Short mmCIF file of C-alpha atoms and ligand atoms in Angstrom, two decimals:
data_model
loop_
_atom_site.label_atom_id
_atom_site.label_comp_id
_atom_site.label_asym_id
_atom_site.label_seq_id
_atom_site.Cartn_x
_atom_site.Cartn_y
_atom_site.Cartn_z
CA UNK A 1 5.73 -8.21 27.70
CA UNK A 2 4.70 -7.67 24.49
CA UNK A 3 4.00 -3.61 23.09
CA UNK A 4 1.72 -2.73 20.58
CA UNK A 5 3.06 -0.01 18.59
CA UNK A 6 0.61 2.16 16.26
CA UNK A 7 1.09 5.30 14.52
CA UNK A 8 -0.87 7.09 16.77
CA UNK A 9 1.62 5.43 19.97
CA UNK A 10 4.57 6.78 17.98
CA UNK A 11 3.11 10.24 17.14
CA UNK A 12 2.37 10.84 21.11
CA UNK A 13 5.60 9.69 22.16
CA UNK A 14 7.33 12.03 19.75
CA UNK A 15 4.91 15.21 20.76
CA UNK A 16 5.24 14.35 24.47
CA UNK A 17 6.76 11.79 26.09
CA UNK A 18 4.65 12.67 29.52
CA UNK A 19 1.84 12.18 27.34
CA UNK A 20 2.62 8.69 25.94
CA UNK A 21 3.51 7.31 29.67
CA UNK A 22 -0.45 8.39 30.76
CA UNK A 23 -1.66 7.38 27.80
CA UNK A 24 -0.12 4.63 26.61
CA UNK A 25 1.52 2.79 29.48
CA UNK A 26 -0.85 3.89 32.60
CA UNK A 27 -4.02 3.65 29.25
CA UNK A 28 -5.47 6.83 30.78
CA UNK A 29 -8.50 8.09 29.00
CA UNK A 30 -10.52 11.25 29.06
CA UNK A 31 -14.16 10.28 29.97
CA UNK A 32 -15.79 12.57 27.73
CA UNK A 33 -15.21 11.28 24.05
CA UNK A 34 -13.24 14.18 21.53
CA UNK A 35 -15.94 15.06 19.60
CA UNK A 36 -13.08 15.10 16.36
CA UNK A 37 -12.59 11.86 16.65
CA UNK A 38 -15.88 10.63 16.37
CA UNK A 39 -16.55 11.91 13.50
CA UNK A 40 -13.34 11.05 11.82
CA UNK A 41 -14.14 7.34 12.66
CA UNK A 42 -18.21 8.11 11.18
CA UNK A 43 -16.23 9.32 7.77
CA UNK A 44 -13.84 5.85 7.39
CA UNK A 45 -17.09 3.56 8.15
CA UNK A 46 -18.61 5.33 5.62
CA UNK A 47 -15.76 5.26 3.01
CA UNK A 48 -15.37 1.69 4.10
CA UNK A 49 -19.22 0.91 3.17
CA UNK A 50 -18.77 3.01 -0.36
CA UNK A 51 -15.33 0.81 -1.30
CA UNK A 52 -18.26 -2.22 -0.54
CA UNK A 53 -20.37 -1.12 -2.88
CA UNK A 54 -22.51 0.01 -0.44
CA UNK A 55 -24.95 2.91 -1.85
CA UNK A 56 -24.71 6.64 -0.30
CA UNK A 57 -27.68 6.21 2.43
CA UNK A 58 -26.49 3.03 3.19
CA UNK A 59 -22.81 4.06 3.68
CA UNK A 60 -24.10 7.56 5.40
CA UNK A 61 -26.28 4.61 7.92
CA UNK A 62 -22.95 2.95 8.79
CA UNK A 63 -21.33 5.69 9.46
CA UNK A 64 -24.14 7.64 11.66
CA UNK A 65 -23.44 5.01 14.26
CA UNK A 66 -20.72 6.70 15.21
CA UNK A 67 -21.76 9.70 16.13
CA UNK A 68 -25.22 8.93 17.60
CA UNK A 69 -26.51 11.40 20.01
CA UNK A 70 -24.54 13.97 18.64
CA UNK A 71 -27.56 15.69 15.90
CA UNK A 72 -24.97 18.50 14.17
CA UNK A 73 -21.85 15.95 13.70
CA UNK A 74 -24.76 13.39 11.70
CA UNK A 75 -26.39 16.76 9.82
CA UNK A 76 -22.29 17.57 9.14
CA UNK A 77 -21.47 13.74 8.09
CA UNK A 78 -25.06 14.05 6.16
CA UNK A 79 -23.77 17.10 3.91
CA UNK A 80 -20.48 15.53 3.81
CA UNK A 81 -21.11 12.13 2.53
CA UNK A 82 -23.83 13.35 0.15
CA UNK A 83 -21.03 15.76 -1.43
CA UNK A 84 -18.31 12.76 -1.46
CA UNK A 85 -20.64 10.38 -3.11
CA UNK A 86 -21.68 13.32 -6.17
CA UNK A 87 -18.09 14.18 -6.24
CA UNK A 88 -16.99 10.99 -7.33
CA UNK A 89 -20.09 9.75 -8.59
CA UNK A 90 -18.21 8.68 -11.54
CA UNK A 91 -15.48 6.98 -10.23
CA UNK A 92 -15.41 3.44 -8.79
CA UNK A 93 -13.77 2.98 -4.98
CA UNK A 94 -10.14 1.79 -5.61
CA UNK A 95 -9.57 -0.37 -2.69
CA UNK A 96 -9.11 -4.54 -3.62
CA UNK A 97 -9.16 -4.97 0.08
CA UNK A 98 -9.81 -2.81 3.13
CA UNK A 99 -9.38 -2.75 6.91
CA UNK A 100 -6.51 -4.42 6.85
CA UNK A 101 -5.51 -5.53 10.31
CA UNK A 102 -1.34 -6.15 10.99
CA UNK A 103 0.76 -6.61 13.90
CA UNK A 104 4.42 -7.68 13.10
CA UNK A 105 7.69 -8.30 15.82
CA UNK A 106 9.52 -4.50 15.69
CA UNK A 107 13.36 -4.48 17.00
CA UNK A 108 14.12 -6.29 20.39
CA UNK A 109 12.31 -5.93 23.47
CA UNK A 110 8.48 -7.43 22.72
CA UNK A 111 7.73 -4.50 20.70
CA UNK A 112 4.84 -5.18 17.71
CA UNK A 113 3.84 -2.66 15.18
CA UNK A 114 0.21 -2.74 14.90
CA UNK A 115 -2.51 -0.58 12.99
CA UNK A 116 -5.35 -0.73 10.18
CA UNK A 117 -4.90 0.32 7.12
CA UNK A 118 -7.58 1.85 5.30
CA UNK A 119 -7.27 0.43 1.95
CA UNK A 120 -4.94 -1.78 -0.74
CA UNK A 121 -5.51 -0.56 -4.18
CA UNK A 122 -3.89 -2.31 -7.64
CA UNK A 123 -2.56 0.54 -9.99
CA UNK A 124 -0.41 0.68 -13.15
CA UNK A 125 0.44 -2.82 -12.15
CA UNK A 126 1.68 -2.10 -8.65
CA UNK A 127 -0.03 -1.91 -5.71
CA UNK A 128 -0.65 1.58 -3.85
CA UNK A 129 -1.91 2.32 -0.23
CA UNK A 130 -5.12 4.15 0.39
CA UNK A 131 -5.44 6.30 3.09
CA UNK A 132 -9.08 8.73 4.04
CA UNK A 133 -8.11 11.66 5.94
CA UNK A 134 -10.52 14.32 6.93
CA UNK A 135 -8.53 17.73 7.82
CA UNK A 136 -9.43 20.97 9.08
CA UNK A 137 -6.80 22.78 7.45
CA UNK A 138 -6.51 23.83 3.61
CA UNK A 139 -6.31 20.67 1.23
CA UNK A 140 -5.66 22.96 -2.22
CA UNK A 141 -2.81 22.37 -4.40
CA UNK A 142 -1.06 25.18 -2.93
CA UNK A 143 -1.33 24.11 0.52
CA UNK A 144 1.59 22.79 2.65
CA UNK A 145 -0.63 20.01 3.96
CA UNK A 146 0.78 17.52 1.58
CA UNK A 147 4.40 18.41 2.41
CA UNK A 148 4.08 17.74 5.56
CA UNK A 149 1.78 13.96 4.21
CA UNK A 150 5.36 12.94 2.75
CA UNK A 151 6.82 12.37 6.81
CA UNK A 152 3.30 11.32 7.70
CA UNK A 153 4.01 8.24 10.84
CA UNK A 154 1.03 6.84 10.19
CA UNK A 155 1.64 6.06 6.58
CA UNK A 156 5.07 5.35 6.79
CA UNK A 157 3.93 2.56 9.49
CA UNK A 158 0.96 1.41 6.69
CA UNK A 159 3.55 0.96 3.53
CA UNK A 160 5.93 -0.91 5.82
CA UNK A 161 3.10 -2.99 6.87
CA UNK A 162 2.07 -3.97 3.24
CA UNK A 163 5.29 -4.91 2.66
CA UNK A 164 5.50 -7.00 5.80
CA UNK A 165 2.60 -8.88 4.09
CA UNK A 166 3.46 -9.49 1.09
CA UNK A 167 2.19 -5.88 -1.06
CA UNK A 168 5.00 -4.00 -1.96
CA UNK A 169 3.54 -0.66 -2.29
CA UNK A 170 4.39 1.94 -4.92
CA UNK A 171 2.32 4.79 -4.35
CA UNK A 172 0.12 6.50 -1.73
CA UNK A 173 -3.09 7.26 -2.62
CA UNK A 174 -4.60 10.35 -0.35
CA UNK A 175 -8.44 11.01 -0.34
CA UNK A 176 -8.86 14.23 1.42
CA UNK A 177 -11.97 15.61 2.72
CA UNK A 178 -11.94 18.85 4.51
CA UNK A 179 -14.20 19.10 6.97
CA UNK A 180 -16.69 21.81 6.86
CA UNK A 181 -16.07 25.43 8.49
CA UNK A 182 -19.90 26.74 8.29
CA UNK A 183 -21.87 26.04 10.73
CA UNK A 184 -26.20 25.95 11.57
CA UNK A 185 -27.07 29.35 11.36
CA UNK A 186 -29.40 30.69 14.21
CA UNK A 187 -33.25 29.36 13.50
CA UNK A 188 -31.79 26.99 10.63
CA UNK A 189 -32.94 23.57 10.75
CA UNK A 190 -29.78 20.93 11.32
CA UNK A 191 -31.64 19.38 7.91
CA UNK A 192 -31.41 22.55 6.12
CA UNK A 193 -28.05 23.22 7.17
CA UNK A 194 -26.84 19.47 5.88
CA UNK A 195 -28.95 20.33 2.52
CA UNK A 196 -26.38 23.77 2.51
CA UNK A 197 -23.46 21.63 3.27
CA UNK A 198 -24.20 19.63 0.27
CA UNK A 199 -24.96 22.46 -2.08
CA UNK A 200 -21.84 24.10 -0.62
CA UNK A 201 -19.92 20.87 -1.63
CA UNK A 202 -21.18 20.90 -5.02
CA UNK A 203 -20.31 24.32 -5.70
CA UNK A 204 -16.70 24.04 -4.34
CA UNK A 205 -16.04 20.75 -4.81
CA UNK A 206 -11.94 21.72 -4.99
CA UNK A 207 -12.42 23.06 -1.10
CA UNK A 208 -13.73 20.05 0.30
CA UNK A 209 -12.21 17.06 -1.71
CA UNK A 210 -9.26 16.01 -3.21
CA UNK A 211 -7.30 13.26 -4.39
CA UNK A 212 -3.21 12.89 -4.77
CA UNK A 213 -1.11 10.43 -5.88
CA UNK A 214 2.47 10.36 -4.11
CA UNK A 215 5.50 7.70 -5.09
CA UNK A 216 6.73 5.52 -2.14
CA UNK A 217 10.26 6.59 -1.52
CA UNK A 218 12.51 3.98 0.22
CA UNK A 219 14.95 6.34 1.96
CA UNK A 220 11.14 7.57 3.77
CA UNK A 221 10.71 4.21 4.47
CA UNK A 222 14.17 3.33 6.10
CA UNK A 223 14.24 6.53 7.80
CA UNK A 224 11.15 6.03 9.72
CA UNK A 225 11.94 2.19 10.65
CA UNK A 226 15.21 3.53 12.16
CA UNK A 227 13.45 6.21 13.94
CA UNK A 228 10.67 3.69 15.10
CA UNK A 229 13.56 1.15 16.78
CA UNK A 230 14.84 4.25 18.15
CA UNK A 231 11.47 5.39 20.05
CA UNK A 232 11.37 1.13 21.05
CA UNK A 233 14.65 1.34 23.20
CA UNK A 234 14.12 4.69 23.99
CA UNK A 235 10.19 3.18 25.85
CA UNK A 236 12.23 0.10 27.13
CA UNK A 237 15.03 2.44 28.94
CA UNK A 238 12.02 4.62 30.30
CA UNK A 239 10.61 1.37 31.84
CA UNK A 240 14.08 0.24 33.16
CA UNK A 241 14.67 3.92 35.01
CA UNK A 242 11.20 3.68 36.66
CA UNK A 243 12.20 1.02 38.91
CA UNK A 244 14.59 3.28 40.61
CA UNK A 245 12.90 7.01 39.74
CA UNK A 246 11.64 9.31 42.23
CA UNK A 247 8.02 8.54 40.59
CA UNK A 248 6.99 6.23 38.10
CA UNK A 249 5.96 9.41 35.96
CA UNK A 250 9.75 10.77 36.06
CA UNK A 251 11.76 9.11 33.40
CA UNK A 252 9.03 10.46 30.80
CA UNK A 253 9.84 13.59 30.12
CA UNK A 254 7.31 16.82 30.01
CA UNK A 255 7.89 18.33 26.81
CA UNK A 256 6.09 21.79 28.18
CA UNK A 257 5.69 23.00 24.86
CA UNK A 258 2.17 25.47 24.49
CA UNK A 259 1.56 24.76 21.39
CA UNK A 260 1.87 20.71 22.33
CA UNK A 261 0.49 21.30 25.97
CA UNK A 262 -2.86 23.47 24.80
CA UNK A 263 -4.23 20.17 23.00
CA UNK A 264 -3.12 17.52 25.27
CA UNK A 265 -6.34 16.01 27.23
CA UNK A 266 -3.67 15.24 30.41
CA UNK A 267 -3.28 19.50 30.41
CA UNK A 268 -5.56 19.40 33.34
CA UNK A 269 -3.53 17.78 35.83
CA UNK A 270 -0.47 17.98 33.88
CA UNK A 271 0.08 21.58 33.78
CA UNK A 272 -0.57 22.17 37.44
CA UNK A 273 2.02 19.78 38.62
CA UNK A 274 0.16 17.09 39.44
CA UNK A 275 0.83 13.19 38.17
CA UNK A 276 -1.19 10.35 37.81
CA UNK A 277 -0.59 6.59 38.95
CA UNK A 278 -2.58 3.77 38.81
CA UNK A 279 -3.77 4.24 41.97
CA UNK A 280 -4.39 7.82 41.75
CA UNK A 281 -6.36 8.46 38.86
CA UNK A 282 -7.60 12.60 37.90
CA UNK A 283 -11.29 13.43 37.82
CA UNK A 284 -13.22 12.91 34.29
CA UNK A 285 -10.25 10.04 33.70
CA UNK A 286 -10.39 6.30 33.42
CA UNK A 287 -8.31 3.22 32.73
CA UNK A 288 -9.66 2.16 29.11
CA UNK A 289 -8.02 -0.03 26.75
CA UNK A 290 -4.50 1.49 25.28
CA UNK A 291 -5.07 1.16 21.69
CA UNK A 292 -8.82 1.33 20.80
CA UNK A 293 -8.24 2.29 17.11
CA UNK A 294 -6.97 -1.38 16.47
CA UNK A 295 -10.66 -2.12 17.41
CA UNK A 296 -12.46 0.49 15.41
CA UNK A 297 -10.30 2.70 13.02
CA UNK A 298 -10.09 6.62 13.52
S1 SF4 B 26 0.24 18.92 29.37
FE1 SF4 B 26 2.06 19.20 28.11
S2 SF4 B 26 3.76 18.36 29.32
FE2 SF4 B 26 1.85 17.60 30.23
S3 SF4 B 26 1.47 15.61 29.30
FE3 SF4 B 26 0.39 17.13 28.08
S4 SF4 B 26 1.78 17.72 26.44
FE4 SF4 B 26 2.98 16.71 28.01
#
């Protein structure tokens, strides 16, 4: 049995290991679509159209798609885009390659680490991973949002990847965007309220954008591929106790933390005692596919 192991896999396992077993091993989905990441995958399609050379209404037209039917997430991406494009209207997209598909052989066991990596950039005569993030939380220099970047999974999974295929990666390259806390005011227009967005943009272009530079360190690296072979036996063991557990739900562990528990989309069941099987699947749930971001990146 082969697993497919992305950062976002990893990342659930470690918040809740409950949570991974519904969502990664039963591939239990909430019907209803977060509306967060939506527009997180609207933002990389267009980023992905401006590293083509694509121009800003052709970029914002790609990346609309995404969150069709939803009128203030386009008038937000609108604003957004427009400000991204005059922020760097002077700079040319980095990437030499983007959307980079991997999936390489992880440990023992069938496991595969698999993802897509936003961009490969050439710098100072090295190469350097590119990664778009858009963040709700404060993205100035003071801010312990890039502390916490430096154990990022996700990009500790991308530089090992590069590697894997040949790109030896020296630096991390994070484009920020921060996504907008103002909102259509009452009898506003949605277009006058992307036209604000955009002239809010322009006049703090330090609050919504911004652009580090981090060095690759390899004692990062090796301690997240030991700690990603750990979480691989640790899934294989679960699997081996199921066969003789009370339920197959029982070997993964609820971590019944709040602050983990309020965001989790299986809180609805979960938290009033209930499990799930295959059989037995919650209202407003379905079996989807278990890693959809390998199709379309978030
Ligand atoms: S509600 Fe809490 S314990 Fe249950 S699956 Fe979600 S995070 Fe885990």
């Amino acid at each position: 049995m082969i697993t497919k192991i992305t950062s976002s896999s990893l990342n659930k396992f470690l918040a809740c290991q409950r949570a991974y077993f519904y969502r990664y091993e039963l591939g239990l989905m909430p019907v209803e679509t977060a509306e967060a990441l939506s527009f997180g995958k609207a933002f990389h399609a267009a980023m992905e159209a401006r590293n083509k050379g694509m121009t800003c209404e052709e970029a914002l037209a790609d990346g609309i798609i995404h969150v069709a039917g939803n009128e203030q997430s386009a008038a937000t991406l609108s604003g957004l885009v427009y400000g991204y494009f005059a922020r760097y209207k002077d700079d040319q997209p980095l990437a030499i390659k983007s959307e980079i598909n991997f999936t390489h052989k992880i440990g023992k066991y069938g496991f595969r680490a698999a993802g897509v990596i936003d961009g490969l950039a050439e710098l100072n005569g090295g190469y350097a991973l590119l990664e778009y993030k858009t963040t709700s939380q404060a993205i100035d220099t003071d801010s312990d949002y890039w502390v916490r970047l430096r154990s990022n999974i996700q990009l500790n999974q991308y530089v090992d990847a590069l590697e894997t295929l040949g790109y030896p990666v020296r630096e991390i390259v994070y484009d920020v965007t921060r996504k907008p806390a103002i909102r259509p005011k009452q009898n506003e227009t949605l277009e006058d309220y992307s036209a604000r967005l955009f002239e809010d943009c322009a006049a703090r272009p330090d609050f919504y954008f911004a652009q580090r530079r981090v060095s690759v360190l390899s004692d990062d690296l090796e301690r997240f591929r030991t700690s990603r072979r750990e979480i691989c036996y640790q899934i294989a063991a679960n699997r081996k106790r199921q066969k003789r557990a009370a339920t197959k739900a029982s070997p993964w562990l609820c971590c019944n933390q709040q602050i983990t528990c309020n965001s989790c989309e299986f809180k609805v069941f979960c938290l009033h005692g209930m499990e799930a099987t295959e059989s037995e699947i919650p209202t407003g749930f379905y079996v989807g596919e278990r890693n959809p971001e390998l199709k379309q990146k978030i």
